[in-house]
Short mmCIF file of C-alpha atoms in Angstrom, two decimals:
data_model
loop_
_atom_site.label_atom_id
_atom_site.label_comp_id
_atom_site.label_asym_id
_atom_site.label_seq_id
_atom_site.Cartn_x
_atom_site.Cartn_y
_atom_site.Cartn_z
CA MET Y 1 183.75 280.22 110.48
CA LEU Y 2 186.92 278.10 110.37
CA ASP Y 3 185.81 276.56 107.08
CA GLU Y 4 185.54 280.01 105.51
CA ALA Y 5 189.16 280.84 106.50
CA ASP Y 6 190.47 278.25 104.02
CA PRO Y 7 189.74 278.74 100.29
CA LEU Y 8 189.53 274.95 99.83
CA THR Y 9 186.53 274.73 102.16
CA ALA Y 10 185.00 278.22 101.84
CA LEU Y 11 181.45 278.50 100.54
CA GLU Y 12 180.01 281.81 101.75
CA LEU Y 13 183.27 283.71 101.39
CA LEU Y 14 184.34 282.05 98.13
CA PRO Y 15 183.48 285.16 96.04
CA ASP Y 16 185.68 287.22 98.38
CA TRP Y 17 188.54 284.71 98.05
CA GLU Y 18 188.18 284.90 94.25
CA ARG Y 19 188.27 288.70 94.35
CA VAL Y 20 191.43 288.69 96.49
CA ALA Y 21 193.10 286.14 94.16
CA GLY Y 22 192.12 288.12 91.06
CA LEU Y 23 189.81 285.45 89.68
CA PRO Y 24 188.38 285.00 87.20
CA ASP Y 25 191.21 286.28 85.05
CA PRO Y 26 191.65 286.23 81.26
CA CYS Y 27 193.59 282.94 81.39
CA VAL Y 28 191.39 280.93 83.75
CA PRO Y 29 187.85 280.25 82.56
CA ILE Y 30 184.96 280.63 84.96
CA SER Y 31 183.56 277.39 86.32
CA ASP Y 32 180.12 276.78 87.78
CA ILE Y 33 181.38 273.93 89.96
CA VAL Y 34 182.19 275.11 93.47
CA ARG Y 35 185.02 272.60 93.99
CA GLU Y 36 186.79 273.75 90.80
CA ARG Y 37 186.46 277.38 91.92
CA GLN Y 38 187.93 276.51 95.33
CA LEU Y 39 190.87 274.70 93.71
CA ALA Y 40 191.51 277.62 91.33
CA VAL Y 41 191.71 280.05 94.26
CA ALA Y 42 194.01 277.74 96.24
CA ARG Y 43 196.32 277.25 93.22
CA LYS Y 44 196.47 280.97 92.57
CA ILE Y 45 197.28 281.84 96.18
CA ALA Y 46 199.73 278.99 96.88
CA GLY Y 47 201.34 278.82 93.43
CA LEU Y 48 205.10 279.21 93.53
CA GLY Y 49 205.92 279.64 89.86
CA GLY Y 50 209.11 278.56 88.20
CA GLN Y 51 211.22 278.61 85.08
CA SER Y 52 211.95 274.92 84.55
CA ARG Y 53 210.61 272.65 81.83
CA ALA Y 54 208.75 270.67 84.47
CA TYR Y 55 206.93 273.80 85.65
CA PHE Y 56 205.64 274.68 82.18
CA ILE Y 57 204.73 271.07 81.44
CA GLU Y 58 202.70 271.07 84.67
CA LEU Y 59 200.94 274.31 83.65
CA ALA Y 60 199.92 272.67 80.39
CA ALA Y 61 198.78 269.53 82.20
CA ARG Y 62 196.46 271.68 84.36
CA ALA Y 63 194.91 272.91 81.11
CA GLY Y 64 194.48 269.26 80.09
CA LEU Y 65 197.17 269.19 77.40
CA GLU Y 66 200.35 267.20 76.95
CA VAL Y 67 203.32 269.27 75.76
CA GLU Y 68 206.99 268.96 74.87
CA ILE Y 69 209.44 271.86 75.12
CA ASP Y 70 212.26 272.74 72.70
CA GLU Y 71 214.80 275.24 73.99
CA ALA Y 72 217.98 276.91 72.73
CA GLU Y 73 219.47 273.80 71.14
CA ALA Y 74 216.59 273.79 68.66
CA PHE Y 75 217.40 277.37 67.65
CA ALA Y 76 221.22 277.33 67.66
CA SER Y 77 222.91 280.24 65.91
CA PHE Y 78 224.21 279.67 62.40
CA THR Y 79 228.00 279.82 62.34
CA CYS Y 80 230.80 279.18 59.86
CA ILE Y 81 230.96 275.55 61.01
CA SER Y 82 227.21 274.97 60.60
CA ARG Y 83 225.95 272.61 57.93
CA CYS Y 84 224.67 274.35 54.81
CA ASP Y 85 221.14 272.96 55.28
CA GLU Y 86 220.69 274.38 58.81
CA TYR Y 87 218.39 277.30 59.59
CA LEU Y 88 219.86 280.80 59.66
CA TYR Y 89 219.13 281.60 63.30
CA THR Y 90 220.88 284.61 64.82
CA ASP Y 91 222.01 285.08 68.42
CA SER Y 92 218.66 286.64 69.33
CA TRP Y 93 217.05 283.20 68.81
CA HIS Y 94 218.70 282.05 72.05
CA PHE Y 95 215.71 283.62 73.83
CA VAL Y 96 213.11 281.69 71.83
CA TRP Y 97 211.61 278.40 72.95
CA ARG Y 98 208.85 276.27 71.52
CA ILE Y 99 206.01 274.41 73.15
CA ARG Y 100 204.77 271.49 71.08
CA VAL Y 101 201.21 270.59 72.00
CA VAL Y 102 200.53 266.92 71.42
CA ALA Y 103 196.92 266.98 70.32
CA SER Y 104 194.54 264.08 69.97
CA ALA Y 105 190.96 263.66 68.83
CA THR Y 106 189.80 263.97 72.45
CA SER Y 107 191.43 267.41 72.66
CA PHE Y 108 188.97 268.69 70.07
CA GLU Y 109 185.95 266.82 71.43
CA SER Y 110 185.92 268.80 74.67
CA GLY Y 111 186.01 272.13 72.84
CA TYR Y 112 187.67 273.67 75.89
CA LEU Y 113 191.19 272.43 75.27
CA LEU Y 114 191.78 273.23 71.62
CA ARG Y 115 189.86 275.30 69.15
CA GLN Y 116 189.81 274.56 65.45
CA LEU Y 117 188.43 277.19 63.13
CA PHE Y 118 187.75 276.75 59.42
CA PHE Y 119 187.42 279.27 56.62
CA THR Y 120 183.75 279.67 55.70
CA ALA Y 121 181.64 281.73 53.30
CA THR Y 122 181.34 284.44 55.95
CA SER Y 123 185.11 284.61 56.62
CA ALA Y 124 187.14 287.65 55.59
CA CYS Y 125 189.40 287.20 52.59
CA ASN Y 126 192.57 287.54 54.68
CA GLU Y 127 191.67 284.79 57.17
CA ARG Y 128 193.47 281.46 57.22
CA LEU Y 129 191.87 278.37 55.72
CA VAL Y 130 192.17 276.60 59.04
CA SER Y 131 193.60 277.62 62.41
CA TRP Y 132 193.84 275.91 65.74
CA GLY Y 133 195.16 276.55 69.18
CA SER Y 134 194.43 276.78 72.87
CA ASP Y 135 193.81 280.32 74.02
CA ASN Y 136 193.88 279.30 77.70
CA LEU Y 137 197.22 277.50 77.41
CA GLU Y 138 198.85 280.29 75.42
CA CYS Y 139 197.62 282.90 77.90
CA VAL Y 140 198.88 280.98 80.96
CA ILE Y 141 202.28 280.21 79.41
CA ASN Y 142 202.82 283.75 78.12
CA ARG Y 143 201.94 285.16 81.52
CA ALA Y 144 204.36 282.81 83.34
CA LYS Y 145 207.29 282.85 80.90
CA PRO Y 146 210.46 284.81 81.62
CA ALA Y 147 209.98 288.36 80.32
CA HIS Y 148 212.99 288.33 77.97
CA THR Y 149 211.86 285.20 76.11
CA ILE Y 150 209.51 284.49 73.21
CA VAL Y 151 207.37 281.37 73.14
CA LEU Y 152 206.31 279.71 69.89
CA PHE Y 153 203.36 277.32 70.03
CA ALA Y 154 203.33 274.32 67.70
CA TYR Y 155 200.29 272.07 67.51
CA ASP Y 156 201.14 268.56 66.33
CA LEU Y 157 197.82 267.54 64.91
CA ASP Y 158 196.90 264.23 63.42
CA PRO Y 159 193.97 265.25 61.22
CA GLU Y 160 191.32 262.85 60.01
CA PRO Y 161 191.83 262.17 56.31
CA ALA Y 162 189.01 263.25 54.03
CA LEU Y 163 189.56 260.28 51.73
CA TRP Y 164 191.38 256.95 51.99
CA PHE Y 165 192.79 254.98 49.08
CA ASP Y 166 193.53 251.28 49.39
CA PHE Y 167 196.27 250.32 46.93
CA THR Y 168 196.72 246.77 48.15
CA LEU Y 169 195.99 243.96 45.75
CA ASN Y 170 193.61 241.22 46.79
#
């Protein structure tokens, strides 16, 4: 019975631990592997939260993605001493921050980390030609972010070229 008192070792009471922790939730996918389920419950119960860059980078790492964070300095307000080629951000942009997801080919191979959708013959006319993202990451970050802020997600993709030209002379 002692093993069932700890979510990291529980087997028979694992569904009860998941119910108490509110799992599965919209941000955490359901796993069939018992060890992953135990870890998800333990993380949910013992998680402290935070508002630092390191905290949000760790959240992304748990989803299997590497990220960089741009904060207020990237969205500085336009003033009379600003350069003429700077963006016209207002004071309300001080509450916006951006997460840049550094994607690689392996991110798409797993299918779980990033999704990439293409326009097809069955697509509606108002759909994008291509879209990508990570629903799990965006859900987790938006749930954990400070309530007064807005998060923008940028996916730095290095797409495979459809055609290569070699202009070197032999």
